[in-house]
mmCIF file of C-alpha atoms in Angstrom:
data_model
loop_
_atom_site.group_PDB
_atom_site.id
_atom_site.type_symbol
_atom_site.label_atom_id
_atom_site.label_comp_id
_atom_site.label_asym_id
_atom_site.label_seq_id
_atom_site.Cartn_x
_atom_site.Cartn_y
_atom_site.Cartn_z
ATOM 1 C CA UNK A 1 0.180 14.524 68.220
ATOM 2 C CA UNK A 2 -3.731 14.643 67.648
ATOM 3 C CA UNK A 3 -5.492 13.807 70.156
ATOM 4 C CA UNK A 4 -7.560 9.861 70.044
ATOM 5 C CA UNK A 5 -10.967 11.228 70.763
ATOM 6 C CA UNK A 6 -12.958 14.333 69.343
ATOM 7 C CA UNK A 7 -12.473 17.488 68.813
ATOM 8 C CA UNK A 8 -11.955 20.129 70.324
ATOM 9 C CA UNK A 9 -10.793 17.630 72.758
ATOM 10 C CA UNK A 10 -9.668 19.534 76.140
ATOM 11 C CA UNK A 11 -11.875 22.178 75.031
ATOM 12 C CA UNK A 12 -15.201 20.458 74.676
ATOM 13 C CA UNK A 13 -16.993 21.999 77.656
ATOM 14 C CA UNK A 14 -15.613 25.405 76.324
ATOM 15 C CA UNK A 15 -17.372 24.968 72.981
ATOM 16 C CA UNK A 16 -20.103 22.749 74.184
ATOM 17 C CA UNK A 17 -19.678 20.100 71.606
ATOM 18 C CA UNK A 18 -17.215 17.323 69.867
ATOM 19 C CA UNK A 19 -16.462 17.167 66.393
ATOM 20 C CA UNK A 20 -16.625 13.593 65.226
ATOM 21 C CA UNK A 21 -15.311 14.304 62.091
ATOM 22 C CA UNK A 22 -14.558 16.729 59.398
ATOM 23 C CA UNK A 23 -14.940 16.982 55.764
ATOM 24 C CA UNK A 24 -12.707 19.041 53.185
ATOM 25 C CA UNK A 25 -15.323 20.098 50.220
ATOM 26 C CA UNK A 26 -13.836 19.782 46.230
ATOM 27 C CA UNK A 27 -13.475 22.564 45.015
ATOM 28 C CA UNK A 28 -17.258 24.383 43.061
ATOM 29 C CA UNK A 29 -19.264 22.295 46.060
ATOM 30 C CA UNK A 30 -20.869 23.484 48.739
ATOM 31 C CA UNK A 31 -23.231 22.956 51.258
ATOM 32 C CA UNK A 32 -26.404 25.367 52.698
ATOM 33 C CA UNK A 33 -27.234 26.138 56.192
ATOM 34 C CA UNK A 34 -30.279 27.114 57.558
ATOM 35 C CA UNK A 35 -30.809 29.795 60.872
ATOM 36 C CA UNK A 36 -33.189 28.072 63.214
ATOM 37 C CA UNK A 37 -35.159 29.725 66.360
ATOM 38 C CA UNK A 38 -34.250 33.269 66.239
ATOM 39 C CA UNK A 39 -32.494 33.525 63.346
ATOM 40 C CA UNK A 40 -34.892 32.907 60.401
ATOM 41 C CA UNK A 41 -33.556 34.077 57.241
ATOM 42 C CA UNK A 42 -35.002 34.066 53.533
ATOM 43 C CA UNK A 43 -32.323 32.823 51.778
ATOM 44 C CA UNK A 44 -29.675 29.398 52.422
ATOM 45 C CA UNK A 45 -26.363 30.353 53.148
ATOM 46 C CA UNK A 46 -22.875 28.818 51.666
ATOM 47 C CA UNK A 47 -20.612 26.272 53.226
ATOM 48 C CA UNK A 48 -17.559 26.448 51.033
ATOM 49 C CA UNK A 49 -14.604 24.908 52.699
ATOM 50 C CA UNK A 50 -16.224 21.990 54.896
ATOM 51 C CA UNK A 51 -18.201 20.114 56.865
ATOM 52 C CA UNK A 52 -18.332 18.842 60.500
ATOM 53 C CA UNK A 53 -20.224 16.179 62.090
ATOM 54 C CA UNK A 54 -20.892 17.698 65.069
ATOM 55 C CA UNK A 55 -22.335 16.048 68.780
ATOM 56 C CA UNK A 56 -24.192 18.805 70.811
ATOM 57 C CA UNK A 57 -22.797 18.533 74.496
ATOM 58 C CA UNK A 58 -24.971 21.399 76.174
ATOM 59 C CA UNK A 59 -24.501 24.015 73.313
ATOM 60 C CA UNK A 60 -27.146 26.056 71.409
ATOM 61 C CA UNK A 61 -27.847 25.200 67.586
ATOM 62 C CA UNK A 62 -27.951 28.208 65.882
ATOM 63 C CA UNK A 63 -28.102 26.711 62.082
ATOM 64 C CA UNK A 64 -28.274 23.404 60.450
ATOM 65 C CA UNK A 65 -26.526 21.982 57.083
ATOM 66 C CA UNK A 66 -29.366 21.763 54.322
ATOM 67 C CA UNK A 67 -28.629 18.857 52.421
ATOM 68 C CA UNK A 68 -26.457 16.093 51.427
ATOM 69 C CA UNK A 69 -25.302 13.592 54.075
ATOM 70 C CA UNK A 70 -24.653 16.325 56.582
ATOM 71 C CA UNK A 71 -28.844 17.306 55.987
ATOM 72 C CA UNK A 72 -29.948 18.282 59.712
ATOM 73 C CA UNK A 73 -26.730 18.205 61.484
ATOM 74 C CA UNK A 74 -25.569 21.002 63.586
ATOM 75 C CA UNK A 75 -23.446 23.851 61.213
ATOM 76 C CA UNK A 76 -23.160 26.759 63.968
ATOM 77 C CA UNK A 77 -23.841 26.813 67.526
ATOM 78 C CA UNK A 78 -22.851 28.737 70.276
ATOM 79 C CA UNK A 79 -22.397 27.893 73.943
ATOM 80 C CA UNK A 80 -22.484 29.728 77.290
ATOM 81 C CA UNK A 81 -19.344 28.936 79.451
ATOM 82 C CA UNK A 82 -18.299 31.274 82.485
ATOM 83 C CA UNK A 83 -19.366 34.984 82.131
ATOM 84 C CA UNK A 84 -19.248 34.476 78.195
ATOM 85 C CA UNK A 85 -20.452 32.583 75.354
ATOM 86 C CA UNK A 86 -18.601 31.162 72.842
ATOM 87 C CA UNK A 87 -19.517 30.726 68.918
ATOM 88 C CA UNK A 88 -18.354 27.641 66.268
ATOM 89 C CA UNK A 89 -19.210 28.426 62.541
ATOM 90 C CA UNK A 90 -19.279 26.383 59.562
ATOM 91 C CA UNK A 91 -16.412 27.799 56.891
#
């Protein structure tokens, strides 16, 4: 049974973030992110598969989507939990 709220539901202060929703791409789109802080790059990178809306709950933003309705929204971010840190990606 999925859970009612978010994802990843129990597993939200792990990841440091919900995922309100989620969006299969067609197939030939994609969508771009781009590296903020640290990780400036020269060139936008693919998202092939899909999309997340994601809502920040205490983790880092490590790269944005670049366009489309997604334009500005969290793609990657990683959050420190414990001793560790944890990573989400953008397919």
């Amino acid at each position: 049974m999925a859970p009612d709220s978010g994802y990843p539901h129990d597993l939200t202060d792990l990841f440091g973030l919900e995922v309100l929703e989620f969006d299969q791409l067609p197939p030939g789109e994609e969508n771009h992110l781009t590296f903020k802080g640290t990780f400036p790059t020269t060139h936008l990178h693919p998202a092939k598969v899909w999309c997340d809306i994601i809502e920040p709950k205490g983790c880092q933003i490590l790269a944005e989507y670049a366009k489309d309705f997604y334009a500005k929204r969290p793609a990657m971010t990683m959050n420190t939990f414990g001793l560790g840190k944890q990573s989400t990606l953008a397919p």
